[in-house]
Amino acid sequence: MAKRITPATERAARIAAKERSTSPVSPAKAAWRRLRRNKAAMAAGVVIVILLICAVFPAQLAPYGFDEQNYAVAFTAPYKEYPLGTDNLGRDILSRIIWGSRMSLIIGIVSVVVGLLLGGILGAVAAFYGGRVDDVIMRVMDVFLAIPNMLLALGIAASLGTGLWNLLLAIAISNVPRFARIVRSSVMTNKSMEFVEAATAIGASNGRLIFKHLLPNSLAPIIVQGTIGIASGILCACGLSFLGLGIQPPTAEWGMMLSSARQYIRSNWWMVTFPGITIMLAIGCFNLLGDGLRDALDPRMKG
Amino acid sequence: MSKYILKRLLQLIPVLIGVITIVFILNQLMPGDPARMLAGEGATEEAVERVRVEMGLDKPVIVQYINYLAGIVTRGDLGTSYKTGVPVLTEVLERLPTTMILAGISTLISVGIGVPLGIAAATWQNTLVDYAASGLSFIGVSMPNFWQGLMNILVFSVYLNWLPSSGFYGPRYWILPALTVGTSCMATITRTTRSSMLEVIRQDYIRTARAKGQTEYQTIVRHALGNALIPIVTIVGLEFGSLLGGAVLTESVFAIPGIGKYMVDAITNRNYPVIMGGVAILAFIFSICNLVIDVLYAYIDPRMKSQYSTKKRKAEVTE
């Protein structure tokens, strides 16, 4: 008996075929799909992209230069030509915020990358070799963790001196212990998995085991913590610049803009308000994206 | 129990030595010649050399390190302020109460608001209360506290003229800075309390409590909160570190004469021993606070208490 083809079965077959063609999605694709459904994280992602564009093309986007002074318009409240007002030297605050995004994002991202490289290697080595090696590395990390993050960065920045690269290094180093811990615990869980055993059985070297098998499979928590780390890096950089330990004038940097605006707080609210809102926005968005990534990368962890 | 406390105390020693080592290394990396800075501006070469020998700065680094360590252990010697010539420890101890008052009130504010808010958010999950708490804690986490301090001054001192914007002379002066320092901790505590409570509320024994007709208040406070406390206590301990870091920035915003402002002034004057001494002292305080938290665990968590008492019982049996 010939099989009757009805519109309904045809539709079902079409759906099944479509599912077959899309069902074996890679974990990354599946995570991206879950992330896309998270509206808050997506909105945060859009803001971050805008900030990145500002950081790459400040000269094209900012209406004025970061150090373009015009004493005639000093202390102008926000209006048409200066949408966020001007500062004590008549510099456009909006332009300085746009230029400042470059500093904050460089510091946030690079300090996380450097911290992750150092911390990741230390953590992976500690977890992989275990025993004495693990003990030594993790005890040293514990000592660093005994100093509150901000204070450690402050101490390092004070002894290295001011400037972008020293500030970067200070924040990166203060990030190392945290990342070492995360990578360690993540590698520890994967170490006993069968694929590691299989790789060992076919004679993979230790380096290959760590970098080709263990680390790539431990990526999810690293990506999440890295994203949140960018937020805390930006916060720390702005704080140190606020104290005069980071970026120096005339470069535009959000924390430094706040610190130089402090003395005019009584008469010029816009000078202290807008750079702060920008910092808050940047930090908040990286945190939201990090939360979203956690939910997307590891659905089991969703609370 | 006392054995556990002793064990934790002993574990503290290597950590503190490690902290001192880091501070020593940072001291070594500092720009400028400490002997010249201590001798003062315009000092003759002989005077500088004399200070160098007096301070032992002419000796090899390893000897200097041992001397430094010994100095801290025996005399609490963290170095001498370049500016005043007074030992850093003396100056820090003078300012310690101020910073501790600030940190204490901030902790009270953050726990006092954060925990109830977190409980409320978990109890009424996915309602307006929950969204409001989540929104508040999101803003609190994202707001840099030095900026929040400036905004608090702008709103409450400049425009509303309710509270003073600088100084630390009495409770009226404490409110704004403590609020500033406490907000981000409060936000973290709210989040942790919420997720910890949500986890506990789903457990079977909560269902049992409800089934046997406990009032909702009793269920939440007696049965759920006690079991949800451990992560909350952990986060309070961890947040105390960021609170101390935040206090440094906040003191400078509100011109509060504590350790933080002392350190920040030292940054402007390039008074390095003061910066490093401040870092060391605050790290000490943080470590001790973590120790207290660890001991608290043992009191809160009956599993841990029993772990230690059963060991003791076993030991008695074998004896």
GROMACS .gro file of C-alpha atoms in nm, chain B residues 92-107 168 181 240 243-248 251 256-263 281-282 285:
model
   37
  395VAL     CA    1   4.867   5.434   6.113
  396LEU     CA    2   4.749   5.335   6.462
  397GLU     CA    3   4.637   5.691   6.526
  398ARG     CA    4   4.416   5.673   6.220
  399LEU     CA    5   4.302   5.314   6.257
  400PRO     CA    6   3.992   5.380   6.475
  401THR     CA    7   3.849   5.619   6.217
  402THR     CA    8   3.886   5.368   5.935
  403MET     CA    9   3.748   5.089   6.152
  404ILE     CA   10   3.443   5.296   6.247
  405LEU     CA   11   3.383   5.364   5.880
  406ALA     CA   12   3.432   4.998   5.784
  407GLY     CA   13   3.218   4.878   6.075
  408ILE     CA   14   2.923   5.105   6.001
  409SER     CA   15   2.947   5.019   5.631
  410THR     CA   16   2.939   4.649   5.712
  471PHE     CA   17   3.444   6.285   6.052
  484VAL     CA   18   3.144   5.238   5.111
  543PHE     CA   19   3.536   4.317   5.379
  546LEU     CA   20   3.535   4.741   5.165
  547LEU     CA   21   3.880   4.829   5.297
  548GLY     CA   22   3.994   4.908   4.942
  549GLY     CA   23   3.683   5.117   4.895
  550ALA     CA   24   3.746   5.296   5.223
  551VAL     CA   25   4.078   5.422   5.084
  554GLU     CA   26   3.812   5.862   5.275
  559ILE     CA   27   3.812   6.161   5.645
  560PRO     CA   28   4.135   6.143   5.845
  561GLY     CA   29   4.173   5.762   5.832
  562ILE     CA   30   4.434   5.522   5.695
  563GLY     CA   31   4.299   5.563   5.343
  564LYS     CA   32   4.342   5.937   5.327
  565TYR     CA   33   4.681   5.900   5.495
  566MET     CA   34   4.786   5.668   5.212
  584ILE     CA   35   4.834   4.693   5.778
  585LEU     CA   36   4.512   4.670   5.579
  588ILE     CA   37   4.336   4.336   5.913
   0.00000   0.00000   0.00000
